[in-house]
Coordinates of C-alpha atoms in Angstrom, one line a residue:
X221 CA 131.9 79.7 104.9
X222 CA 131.2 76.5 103.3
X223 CA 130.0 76.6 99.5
X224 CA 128.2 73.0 100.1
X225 CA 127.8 72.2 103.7
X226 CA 124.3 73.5 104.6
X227 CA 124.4 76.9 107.0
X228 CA 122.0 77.4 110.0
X229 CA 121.1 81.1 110.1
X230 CA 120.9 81.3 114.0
X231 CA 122.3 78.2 116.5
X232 CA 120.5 78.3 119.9
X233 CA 121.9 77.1 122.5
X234 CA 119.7 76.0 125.8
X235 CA 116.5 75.2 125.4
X236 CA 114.8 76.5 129.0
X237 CA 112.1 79.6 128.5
X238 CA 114.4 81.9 127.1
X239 CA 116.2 79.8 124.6
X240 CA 112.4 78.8 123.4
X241 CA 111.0 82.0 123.1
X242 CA 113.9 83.2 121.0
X243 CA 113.6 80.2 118.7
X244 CA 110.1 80.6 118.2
X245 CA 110.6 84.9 117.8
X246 CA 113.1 83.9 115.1
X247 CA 111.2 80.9 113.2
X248 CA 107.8 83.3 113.1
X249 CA 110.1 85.7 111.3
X250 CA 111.2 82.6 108.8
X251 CA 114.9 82.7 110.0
X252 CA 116.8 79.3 109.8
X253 CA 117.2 78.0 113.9
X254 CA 118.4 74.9 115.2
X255 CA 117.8 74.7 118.9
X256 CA 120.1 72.1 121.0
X257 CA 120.4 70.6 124.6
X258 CA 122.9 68.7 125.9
X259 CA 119.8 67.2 128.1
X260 CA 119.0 63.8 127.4
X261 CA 115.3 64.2 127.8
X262 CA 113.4 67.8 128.8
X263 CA 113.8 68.5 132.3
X264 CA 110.3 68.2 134.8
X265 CA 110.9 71.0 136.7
X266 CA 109.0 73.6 138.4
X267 CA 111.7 76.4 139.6
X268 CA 110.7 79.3 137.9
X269 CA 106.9 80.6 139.2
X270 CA 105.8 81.7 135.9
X271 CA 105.4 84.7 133.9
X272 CA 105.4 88.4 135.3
X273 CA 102.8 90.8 133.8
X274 CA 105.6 92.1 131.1
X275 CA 106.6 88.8 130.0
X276 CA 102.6 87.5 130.0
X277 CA 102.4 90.6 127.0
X278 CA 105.2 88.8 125.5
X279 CA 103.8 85.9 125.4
X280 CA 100.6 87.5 124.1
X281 CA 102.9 88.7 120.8
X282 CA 104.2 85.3 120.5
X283 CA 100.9 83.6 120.5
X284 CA 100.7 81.2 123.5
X285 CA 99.6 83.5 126.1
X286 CA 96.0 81.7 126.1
X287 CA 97.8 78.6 126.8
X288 CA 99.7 79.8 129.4
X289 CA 96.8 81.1 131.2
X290 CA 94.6 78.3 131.1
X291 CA 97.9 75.9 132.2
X292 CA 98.6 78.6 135.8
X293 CA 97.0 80.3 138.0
X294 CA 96.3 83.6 139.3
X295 CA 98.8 84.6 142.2
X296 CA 97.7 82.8 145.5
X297 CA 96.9 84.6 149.0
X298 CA 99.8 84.2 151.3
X299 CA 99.2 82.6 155.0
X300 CA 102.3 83.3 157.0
X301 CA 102.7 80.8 160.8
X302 CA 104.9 81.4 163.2
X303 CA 105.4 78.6 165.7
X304 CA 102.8 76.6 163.4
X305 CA 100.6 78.9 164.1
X306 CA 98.7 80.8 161.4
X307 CA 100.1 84.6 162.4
X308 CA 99.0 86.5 159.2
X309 CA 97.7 86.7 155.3
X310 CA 98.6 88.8 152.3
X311 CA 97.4 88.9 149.0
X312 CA 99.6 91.1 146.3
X313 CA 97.3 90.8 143.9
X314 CA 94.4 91.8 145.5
X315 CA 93.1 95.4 144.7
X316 CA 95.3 94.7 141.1
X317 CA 92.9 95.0 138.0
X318 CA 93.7 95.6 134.4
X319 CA 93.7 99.3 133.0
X320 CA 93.5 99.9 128.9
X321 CA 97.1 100.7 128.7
X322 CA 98.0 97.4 130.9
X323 CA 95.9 94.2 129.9
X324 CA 97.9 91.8 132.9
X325 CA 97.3 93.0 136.6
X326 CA 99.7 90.9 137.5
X327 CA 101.6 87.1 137.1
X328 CA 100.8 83.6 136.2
X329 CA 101.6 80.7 138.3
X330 CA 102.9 77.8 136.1
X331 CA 105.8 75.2 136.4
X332 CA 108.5 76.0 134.4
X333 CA 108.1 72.6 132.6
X334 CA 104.7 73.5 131.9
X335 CA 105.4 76.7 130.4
X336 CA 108.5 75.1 128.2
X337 CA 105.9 72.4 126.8
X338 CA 103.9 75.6 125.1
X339 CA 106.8 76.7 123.7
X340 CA 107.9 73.4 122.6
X341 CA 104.7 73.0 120.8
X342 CA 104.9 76.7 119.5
X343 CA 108.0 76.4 118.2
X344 CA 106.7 73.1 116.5
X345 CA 104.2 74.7 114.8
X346 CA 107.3 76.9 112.3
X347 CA 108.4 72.4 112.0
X348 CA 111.4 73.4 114.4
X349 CA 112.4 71.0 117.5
X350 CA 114.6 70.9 120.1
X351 CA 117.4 68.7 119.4
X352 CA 118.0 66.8 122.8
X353 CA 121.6 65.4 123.9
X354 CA 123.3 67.5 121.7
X355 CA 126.1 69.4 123.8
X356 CA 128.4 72.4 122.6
X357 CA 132.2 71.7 123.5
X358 CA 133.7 74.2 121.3
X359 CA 133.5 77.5 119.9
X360 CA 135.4 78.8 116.2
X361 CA 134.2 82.3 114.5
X362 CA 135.2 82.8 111.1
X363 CA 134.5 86.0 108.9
X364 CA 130.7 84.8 108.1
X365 CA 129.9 81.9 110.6
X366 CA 130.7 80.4 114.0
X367 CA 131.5 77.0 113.8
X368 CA 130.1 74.7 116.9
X369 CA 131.8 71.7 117.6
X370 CA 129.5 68.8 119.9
X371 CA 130.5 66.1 122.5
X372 CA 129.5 63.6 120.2
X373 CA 132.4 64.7 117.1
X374 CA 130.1 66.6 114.9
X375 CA 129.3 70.5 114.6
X376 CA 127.4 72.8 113.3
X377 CA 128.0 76.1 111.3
X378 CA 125.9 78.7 111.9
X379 CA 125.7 82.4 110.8
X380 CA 124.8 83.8 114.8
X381 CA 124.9 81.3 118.4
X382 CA 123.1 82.7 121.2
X383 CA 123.9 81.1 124.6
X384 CA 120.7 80.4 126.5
X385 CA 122.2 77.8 128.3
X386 CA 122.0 78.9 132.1
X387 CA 124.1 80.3 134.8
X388 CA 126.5 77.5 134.3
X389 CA 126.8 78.3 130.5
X390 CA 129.5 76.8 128.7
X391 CA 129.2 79.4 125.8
X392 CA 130.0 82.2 128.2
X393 CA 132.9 80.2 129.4
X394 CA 133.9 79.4 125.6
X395 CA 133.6 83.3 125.0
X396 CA 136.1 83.3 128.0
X397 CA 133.9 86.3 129.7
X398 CA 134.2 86.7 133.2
X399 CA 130.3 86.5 135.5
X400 CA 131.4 89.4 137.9
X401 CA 129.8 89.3 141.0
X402 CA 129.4 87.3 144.4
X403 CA 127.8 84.2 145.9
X404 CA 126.5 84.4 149.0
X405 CA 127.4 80.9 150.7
X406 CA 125.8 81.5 153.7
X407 CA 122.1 82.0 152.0
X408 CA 121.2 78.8 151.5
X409 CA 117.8 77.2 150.6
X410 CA 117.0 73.6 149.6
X411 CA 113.8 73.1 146.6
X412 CA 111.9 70.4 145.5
X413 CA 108.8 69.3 144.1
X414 CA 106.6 67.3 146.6
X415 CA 103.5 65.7 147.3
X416 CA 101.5 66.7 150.5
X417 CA 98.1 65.9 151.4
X418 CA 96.2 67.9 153.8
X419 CA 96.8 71.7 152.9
X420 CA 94.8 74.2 151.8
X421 CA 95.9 74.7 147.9
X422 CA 94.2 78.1 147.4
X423 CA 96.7 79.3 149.8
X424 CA 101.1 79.3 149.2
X425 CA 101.6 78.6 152.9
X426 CA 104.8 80.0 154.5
X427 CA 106.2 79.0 158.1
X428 CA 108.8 81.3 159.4
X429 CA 110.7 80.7 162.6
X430 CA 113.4 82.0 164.6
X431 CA 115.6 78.8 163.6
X432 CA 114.6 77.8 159.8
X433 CA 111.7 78.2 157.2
X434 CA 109.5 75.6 155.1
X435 CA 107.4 77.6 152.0
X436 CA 105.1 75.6 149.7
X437 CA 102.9 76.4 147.2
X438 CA 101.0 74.2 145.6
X439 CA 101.8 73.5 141.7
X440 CA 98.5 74.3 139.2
X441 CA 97.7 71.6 137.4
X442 CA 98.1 68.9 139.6
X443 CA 96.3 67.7 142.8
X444 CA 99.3 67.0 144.7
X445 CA 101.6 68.7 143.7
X446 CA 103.9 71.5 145.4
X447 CA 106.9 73.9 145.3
X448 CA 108.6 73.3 148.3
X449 CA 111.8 75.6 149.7
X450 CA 113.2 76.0 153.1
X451 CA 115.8 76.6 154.8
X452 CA 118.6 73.5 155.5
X453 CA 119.0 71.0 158.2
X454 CA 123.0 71.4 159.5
X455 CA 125.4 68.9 160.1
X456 CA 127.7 68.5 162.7
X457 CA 129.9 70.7 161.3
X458 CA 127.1 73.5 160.5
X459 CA 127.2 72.3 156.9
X460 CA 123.9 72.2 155.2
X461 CA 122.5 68.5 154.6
X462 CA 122.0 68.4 151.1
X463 CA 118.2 68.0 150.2
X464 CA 116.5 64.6 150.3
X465 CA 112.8 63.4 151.3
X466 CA 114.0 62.2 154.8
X467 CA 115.7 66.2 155.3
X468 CA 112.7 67.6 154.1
X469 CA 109.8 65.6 156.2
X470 CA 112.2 66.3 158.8
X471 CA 112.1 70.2 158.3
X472 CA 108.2 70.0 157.3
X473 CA 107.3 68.4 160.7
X474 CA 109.5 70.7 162.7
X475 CA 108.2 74.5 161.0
X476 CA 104.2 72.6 160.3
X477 CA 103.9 70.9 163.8
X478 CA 102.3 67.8 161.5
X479 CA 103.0 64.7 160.7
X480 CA 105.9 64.6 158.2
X481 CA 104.5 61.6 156.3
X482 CA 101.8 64.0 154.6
X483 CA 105.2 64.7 153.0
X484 CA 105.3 61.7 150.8
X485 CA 107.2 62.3 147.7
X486 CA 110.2 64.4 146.6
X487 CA 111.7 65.4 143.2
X488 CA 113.8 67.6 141.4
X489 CA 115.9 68.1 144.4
X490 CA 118.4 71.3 144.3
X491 CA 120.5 73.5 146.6
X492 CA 120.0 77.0 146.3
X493 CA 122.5 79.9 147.1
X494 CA 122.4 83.3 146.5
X495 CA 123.8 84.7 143.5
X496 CA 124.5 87.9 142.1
X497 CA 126.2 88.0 139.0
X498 CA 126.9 89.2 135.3
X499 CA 128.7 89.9 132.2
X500 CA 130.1 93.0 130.7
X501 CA 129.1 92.0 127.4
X502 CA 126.5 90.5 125.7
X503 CA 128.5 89.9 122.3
X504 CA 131.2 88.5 121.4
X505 CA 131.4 88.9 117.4
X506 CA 128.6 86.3 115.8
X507 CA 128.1 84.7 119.4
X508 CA 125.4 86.6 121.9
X509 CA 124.1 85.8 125.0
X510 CA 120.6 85.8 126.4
X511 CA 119.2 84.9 129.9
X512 CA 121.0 83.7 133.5
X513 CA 124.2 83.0 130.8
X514 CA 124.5 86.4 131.3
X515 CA 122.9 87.4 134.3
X516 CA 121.7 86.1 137.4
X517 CA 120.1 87.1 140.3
X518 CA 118.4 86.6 143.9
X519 CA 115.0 84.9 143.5
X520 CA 113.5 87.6 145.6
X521 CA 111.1 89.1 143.0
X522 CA 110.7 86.4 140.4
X523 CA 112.5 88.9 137.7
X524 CA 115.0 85.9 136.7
X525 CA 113.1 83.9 134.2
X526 CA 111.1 86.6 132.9
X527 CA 114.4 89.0 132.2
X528 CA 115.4 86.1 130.4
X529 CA 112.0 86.0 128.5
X530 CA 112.4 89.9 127.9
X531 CA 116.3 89.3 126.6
X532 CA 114.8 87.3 123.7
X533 CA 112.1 89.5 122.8
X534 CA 114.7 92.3 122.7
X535 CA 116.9 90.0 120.6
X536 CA 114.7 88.6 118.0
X537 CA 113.6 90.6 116.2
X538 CA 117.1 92.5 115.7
X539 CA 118.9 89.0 115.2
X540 CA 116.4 88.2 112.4
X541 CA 116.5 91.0 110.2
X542 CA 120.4 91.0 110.4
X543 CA 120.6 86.9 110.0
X544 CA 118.6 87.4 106.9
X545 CA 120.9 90.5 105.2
X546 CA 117.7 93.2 106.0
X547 CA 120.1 95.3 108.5
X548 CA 123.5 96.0 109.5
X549 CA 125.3 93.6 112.3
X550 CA 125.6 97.3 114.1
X551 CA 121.7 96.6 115.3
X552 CA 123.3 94.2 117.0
X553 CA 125.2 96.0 119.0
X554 CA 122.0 98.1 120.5
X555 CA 121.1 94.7 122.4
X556 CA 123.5 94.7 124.8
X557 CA 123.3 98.5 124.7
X558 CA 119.7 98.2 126.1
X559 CA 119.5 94.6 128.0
X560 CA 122.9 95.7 129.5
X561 CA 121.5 98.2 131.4
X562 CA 118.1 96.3 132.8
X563 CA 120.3 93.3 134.2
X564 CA 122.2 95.7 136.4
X565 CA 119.1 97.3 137.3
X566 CA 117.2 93.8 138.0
X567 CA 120.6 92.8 140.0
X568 CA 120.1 95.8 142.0
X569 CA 116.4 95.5 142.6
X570 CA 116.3 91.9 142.9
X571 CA 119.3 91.9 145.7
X572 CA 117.2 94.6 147.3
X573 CA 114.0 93.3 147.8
X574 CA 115.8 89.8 149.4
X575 CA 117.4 92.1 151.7
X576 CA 114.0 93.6 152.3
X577 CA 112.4 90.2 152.6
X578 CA 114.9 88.7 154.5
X579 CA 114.4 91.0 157.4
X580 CA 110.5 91.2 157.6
X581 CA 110.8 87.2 158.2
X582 CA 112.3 88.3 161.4
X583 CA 109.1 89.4 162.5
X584 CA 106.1 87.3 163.1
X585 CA 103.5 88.2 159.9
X586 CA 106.4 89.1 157.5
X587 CA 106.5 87.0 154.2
X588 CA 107.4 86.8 150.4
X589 CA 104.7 89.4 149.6
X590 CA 107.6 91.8 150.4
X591 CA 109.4 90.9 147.4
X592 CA 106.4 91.6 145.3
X593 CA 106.4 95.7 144.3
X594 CA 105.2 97.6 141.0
X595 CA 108.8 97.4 140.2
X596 CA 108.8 93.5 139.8
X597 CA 105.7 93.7 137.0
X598 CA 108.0 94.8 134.5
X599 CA 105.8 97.2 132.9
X600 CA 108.0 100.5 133.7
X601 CA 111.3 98.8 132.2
X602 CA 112.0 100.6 128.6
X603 CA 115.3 102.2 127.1
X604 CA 115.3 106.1 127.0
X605 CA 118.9 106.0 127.2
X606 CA 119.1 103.7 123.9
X607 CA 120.2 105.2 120.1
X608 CA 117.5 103.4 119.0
X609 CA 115.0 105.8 121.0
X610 CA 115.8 109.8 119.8
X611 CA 114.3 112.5 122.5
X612 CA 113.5 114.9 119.3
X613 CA 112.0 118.1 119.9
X614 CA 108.8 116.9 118.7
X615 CA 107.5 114.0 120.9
X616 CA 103.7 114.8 121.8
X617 CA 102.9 116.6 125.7
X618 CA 103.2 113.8 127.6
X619 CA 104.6 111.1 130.2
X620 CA 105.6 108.9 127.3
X621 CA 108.9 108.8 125.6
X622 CA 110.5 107.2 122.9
X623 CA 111.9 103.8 124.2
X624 CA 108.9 103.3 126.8
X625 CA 106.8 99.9 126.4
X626 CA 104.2 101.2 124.3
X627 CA 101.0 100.8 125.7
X628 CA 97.7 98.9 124.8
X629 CA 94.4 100.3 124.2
X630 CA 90.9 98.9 123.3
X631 CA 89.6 100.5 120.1
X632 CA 87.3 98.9 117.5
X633 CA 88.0 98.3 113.8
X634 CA 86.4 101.4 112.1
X635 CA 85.0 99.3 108.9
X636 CA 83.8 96.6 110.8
X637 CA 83.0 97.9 113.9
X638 CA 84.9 94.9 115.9
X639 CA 86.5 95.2 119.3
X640 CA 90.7 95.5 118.0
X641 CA 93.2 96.2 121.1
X642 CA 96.9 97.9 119.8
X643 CA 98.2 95.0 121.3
X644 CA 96.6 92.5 118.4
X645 CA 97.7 95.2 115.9
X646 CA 101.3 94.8 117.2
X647 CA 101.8 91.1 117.7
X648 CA 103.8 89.8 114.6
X649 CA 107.3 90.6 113.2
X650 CA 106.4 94.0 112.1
X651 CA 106.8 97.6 113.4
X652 CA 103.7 99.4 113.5
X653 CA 102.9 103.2 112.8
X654 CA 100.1 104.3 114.5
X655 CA 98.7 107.8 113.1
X656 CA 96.4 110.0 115.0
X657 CA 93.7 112.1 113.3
X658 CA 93.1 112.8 110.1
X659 CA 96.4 114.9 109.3
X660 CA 98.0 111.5 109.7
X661 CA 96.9 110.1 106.7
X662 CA 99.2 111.1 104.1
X663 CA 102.5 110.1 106.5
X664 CA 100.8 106.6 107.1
X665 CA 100.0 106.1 103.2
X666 CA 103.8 107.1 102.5
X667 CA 105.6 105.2 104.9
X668 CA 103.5 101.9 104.5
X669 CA 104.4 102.2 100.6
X670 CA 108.2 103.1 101.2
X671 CA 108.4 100.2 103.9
X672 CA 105.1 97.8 103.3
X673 CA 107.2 94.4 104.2
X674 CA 108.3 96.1 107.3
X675 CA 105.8 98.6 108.7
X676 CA 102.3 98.0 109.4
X677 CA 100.3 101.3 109.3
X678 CA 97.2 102.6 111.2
X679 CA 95.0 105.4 111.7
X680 CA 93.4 106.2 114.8
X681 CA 90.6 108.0 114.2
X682 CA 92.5 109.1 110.6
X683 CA 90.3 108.0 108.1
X684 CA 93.3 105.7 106.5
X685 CA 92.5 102.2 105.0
X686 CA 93.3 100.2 108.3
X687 CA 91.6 102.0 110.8
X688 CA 90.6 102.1 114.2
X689 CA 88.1 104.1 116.1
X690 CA 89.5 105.4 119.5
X691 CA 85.7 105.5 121.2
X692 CA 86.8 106.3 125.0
X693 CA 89.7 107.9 124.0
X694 CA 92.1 105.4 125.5
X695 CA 94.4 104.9 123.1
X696 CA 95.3 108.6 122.7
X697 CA 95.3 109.0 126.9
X698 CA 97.7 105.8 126.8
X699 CA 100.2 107.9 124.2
X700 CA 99.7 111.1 125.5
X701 CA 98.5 112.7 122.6
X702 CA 95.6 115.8 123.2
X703 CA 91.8 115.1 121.5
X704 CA 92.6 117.6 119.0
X705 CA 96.5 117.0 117.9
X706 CA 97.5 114.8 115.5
X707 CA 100.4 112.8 116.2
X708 CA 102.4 109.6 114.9
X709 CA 104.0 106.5 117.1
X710 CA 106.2 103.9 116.0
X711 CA 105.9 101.3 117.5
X712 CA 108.9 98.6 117.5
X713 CA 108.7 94.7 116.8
X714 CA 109.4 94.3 120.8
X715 CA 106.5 96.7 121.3
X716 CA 108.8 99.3 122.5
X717 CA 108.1 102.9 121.2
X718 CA 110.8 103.9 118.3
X719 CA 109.9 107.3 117.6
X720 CA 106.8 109.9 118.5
X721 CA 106.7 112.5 116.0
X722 CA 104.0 115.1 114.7
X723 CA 100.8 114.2 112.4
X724 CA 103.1 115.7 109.1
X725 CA 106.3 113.6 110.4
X726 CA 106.4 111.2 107.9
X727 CA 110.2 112.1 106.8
X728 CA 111.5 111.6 110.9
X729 CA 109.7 108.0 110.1
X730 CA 111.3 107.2 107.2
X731 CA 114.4 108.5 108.3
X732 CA 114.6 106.9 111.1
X733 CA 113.5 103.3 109.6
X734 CA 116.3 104.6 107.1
X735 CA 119.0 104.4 109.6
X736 CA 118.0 101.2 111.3
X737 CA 116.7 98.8 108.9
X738 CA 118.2 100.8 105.3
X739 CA 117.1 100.3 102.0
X740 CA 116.5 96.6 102.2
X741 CA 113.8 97.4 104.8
X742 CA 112.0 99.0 101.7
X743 CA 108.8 97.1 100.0

């Protein structure tokens, strides 16, 4: 490592959701990150439909989930034609509410673009930018730092790269890793953003035939705008006509039965094929990957973007305390050991539910609302298999386990007597230590003063200096834990549970934190 040249701490590469919500998990946390783009200028583009209820928590921790609901939309009601004829309509959503334990019922519709201009201005806000036209050509680890050489002769040292950079990513192809899998040549759909005038926009309209399909759904945030995928027109040859405003009036007027001039306008045009691949690893020494540069997967379920989303969260907060010396480079390695896992399972599921989908077209009614399940919200993915997560013989009666997404709850602050939900005492770069009952208090008041810069400690009903009064008894239903037993969860910086141990645990706490974070973790 260079004694003068100037060292970047973490080097992200791609700049699309997931490279953006990495950056901004790692700058909150005061970490050193560059974030490049070979892109010349940031791309207008609407692909990904927004946030699942999973990633809209994320979001929540990172601080722009406001934003991104006031920029979407709730999911729309589905109106399915056959022949151009209105045949049936679904609604997902409807019936979905939010429970204590689960604040998001379900998605956010928002353009991609949309949703990379929060970031953008998130990430701002730590004075960090993407840097635009600035393309990775080459790859060099040393014992301490990865060097990154760019198209335009320069490079850039950094401690840790992370390869957000898409299904096409160069730094997996650097890393010389094979993307096992298969593409599926004959599943073919063309996208664009359009402009149509005349349709109902509370509605994401969907015209399946026999011969072909047109789906739009109208954009939020403009007046115009929509999504617009369907299947190809065929040449001669049975080749399909690559996507233009011509092909797709064409295919609106033959599936609508109207005019295909209310089509008037056609951007971001793209070619679509089923893909269902990944890596085997998600390290490579000091280089990681995050996001469709390591897996990618049918569209069928909208779990793409927001696995991505959930890679970084996972990442972050790992990458940052051992970019900064606070914890071994093995924490590393429980990254892949848990995102590993989900992106086969989200391969699976995903490839399943287009299967699914793709035969309830068939018949007249059948739709996209087949793709939607509980298992596309996110909320049940956690890592019980994961050394970070030990079973113990201790854990509280109960459905939850250690390495489960640990739930919210509405409480109120017990000085103040102000609404607090878990969820605001989690968000930030700290773990949390919730203590229930007043035999907690002595474990909370000796782990906050053994690890004060990395654990944030509350009671629950405990009596302890930051308290919180569990009124309806949520937050104790939400952990399992009886009215009368005291108990102790801690909670993880990627609100995942780390360990559930009795009210006098404080020494499985410690230990624990001992093992992952060591004595530099200590205040």
């Amino acid at each position: 490592m260079s004694a003068t040249a100037p060292v970047t701490s973490v080097l992200v590469v791609g700049s699309g959701p997931t490279g953006l919500a990495l950056a901004c998990d790692l700058a909150r946390r005061a970490v050193h990150v560059r974030i490049i783009d070979r892109s010349e200028e940031f791309p207008r583009s609407s692909r990904a439909k927004g946030p699942n209820p999973r990633s809209l928590e994320v979001l929540e921790d990172l601080g722009v989930v406001d934003r991104v609901l006031a920029g979407g939309s709730a999911p729309l009601p589905m109106r399915k034609y056959r022949d151009g004829l209105p045949v049936a309509d679904a609604d997902p959503s409807a019936g979905t509410r939010p429970t204590p334990d689960a604040p998001y019922a379900h998605g956010r519709l928002i353009a991609q673009w949309q949703l990379e201009e929060i970031l953008r201005a998130r990430l701002a806000e730590y004075g960090v930018h993407v840097e635009l036209g600035t393309e990775a050509v080459g790859l060099s680890q040393g014992s301490e730092s990865v060097t990154v050489a760019l198209a335009d002769g320069r490079s850039i040292e950094a401690r840790y790269v992370v390869g957000c950079d898409g299904g096409h990513s160069p730094v997996r192809k650097m890393l010389g890793l094979p993307f096992e899998g298969r593409t599926a040549e004959e599943q073919v759909m063309v996208c664009g953003d359009v402009e149509v005038e005349g349709l109902d926009r509370a509605l994401w309209h969907q015209w399946f035939d026999e011969d072909g399909a047109v789906m739009l759904c109208p954009i939020p945030g403009t007046r115009t705008g929509w999504w617009f995928q369907a299947g190809p027109e065929r040449d001669g040859s049975g080749a399909p006509v690559p996507p233009s405003l011509e092909s797709f009036r064409r295919l609106f007027a033959k599936h609508t039965r109207l005019p295909g001039d209310r089509l008037t306008r056609a951007t971001l045009l793209s070619t679509y094929r089923v893909n269902e691949r990944m890596v085997d690893r998600y390290r490579v020494g000091r280089v990681l990957l995050a996001g469709d540069a390591a897996h990618v997967h049918p569209i069928a379920g909208g779990l793409g973007m927001n696995t991505g989303i959930q890679d970084a969260f996972n990442l972050g907060w790992k990458l940052a305390r051992v970019a900064t010396g606070r914890a071994s480079s093995a924490l590393l390695d429980t990254y892949e050991e848990e995102r590993l896992p989900v992106a086969a399972w989200t391969l699976g599921v995903s490839s399943e539910r287009l299967r699914a989908t793709l035969e309830a077209i068939k018949r007249p009614g059948g739709g996209l609302d087949t793709a939607i399940t509980g298992q596309t919200t996110g909320l049940d993915r956690g890592y019980r298999w994961s050394s970070l997560s030990p079973a113990g013989t201790a854990d509280p009666a109960g459905a939850l386990r250690a390495g489960d997404r640990a739930p919210d709850a509405p409480c109120r602050d017990t000085a103040t007597g102000e609404p607090v939900r878990l969820f605001e005492a989690f968000a930030g770069p700290h773990f949390t230590l919730l203590g229930f009952g007043p035999d907690t208090a002595d474990a909370l008041r000796r782990v906050e003063a053994e690890y004060g810069d990395t654990v944030r400690a509350y009671g629950v009903d405990a009596g302890a200096p930051r308290d919180l009064t569990d009124d309806a008894g949520h937050a104790r239903a939400a952990y399992g834990i009886g009215p009368d037993t005291g108990a102790l969860a801690l909670v993880r910086p990627d609100n995942h549970v780390g360990l559930l141990a009795p009210a006098t645990g404080s020494g499985a706490v410690v230990d624990y934190l001992e093992r992952l974070v060591g004595t530099a973790g200590a205040a």
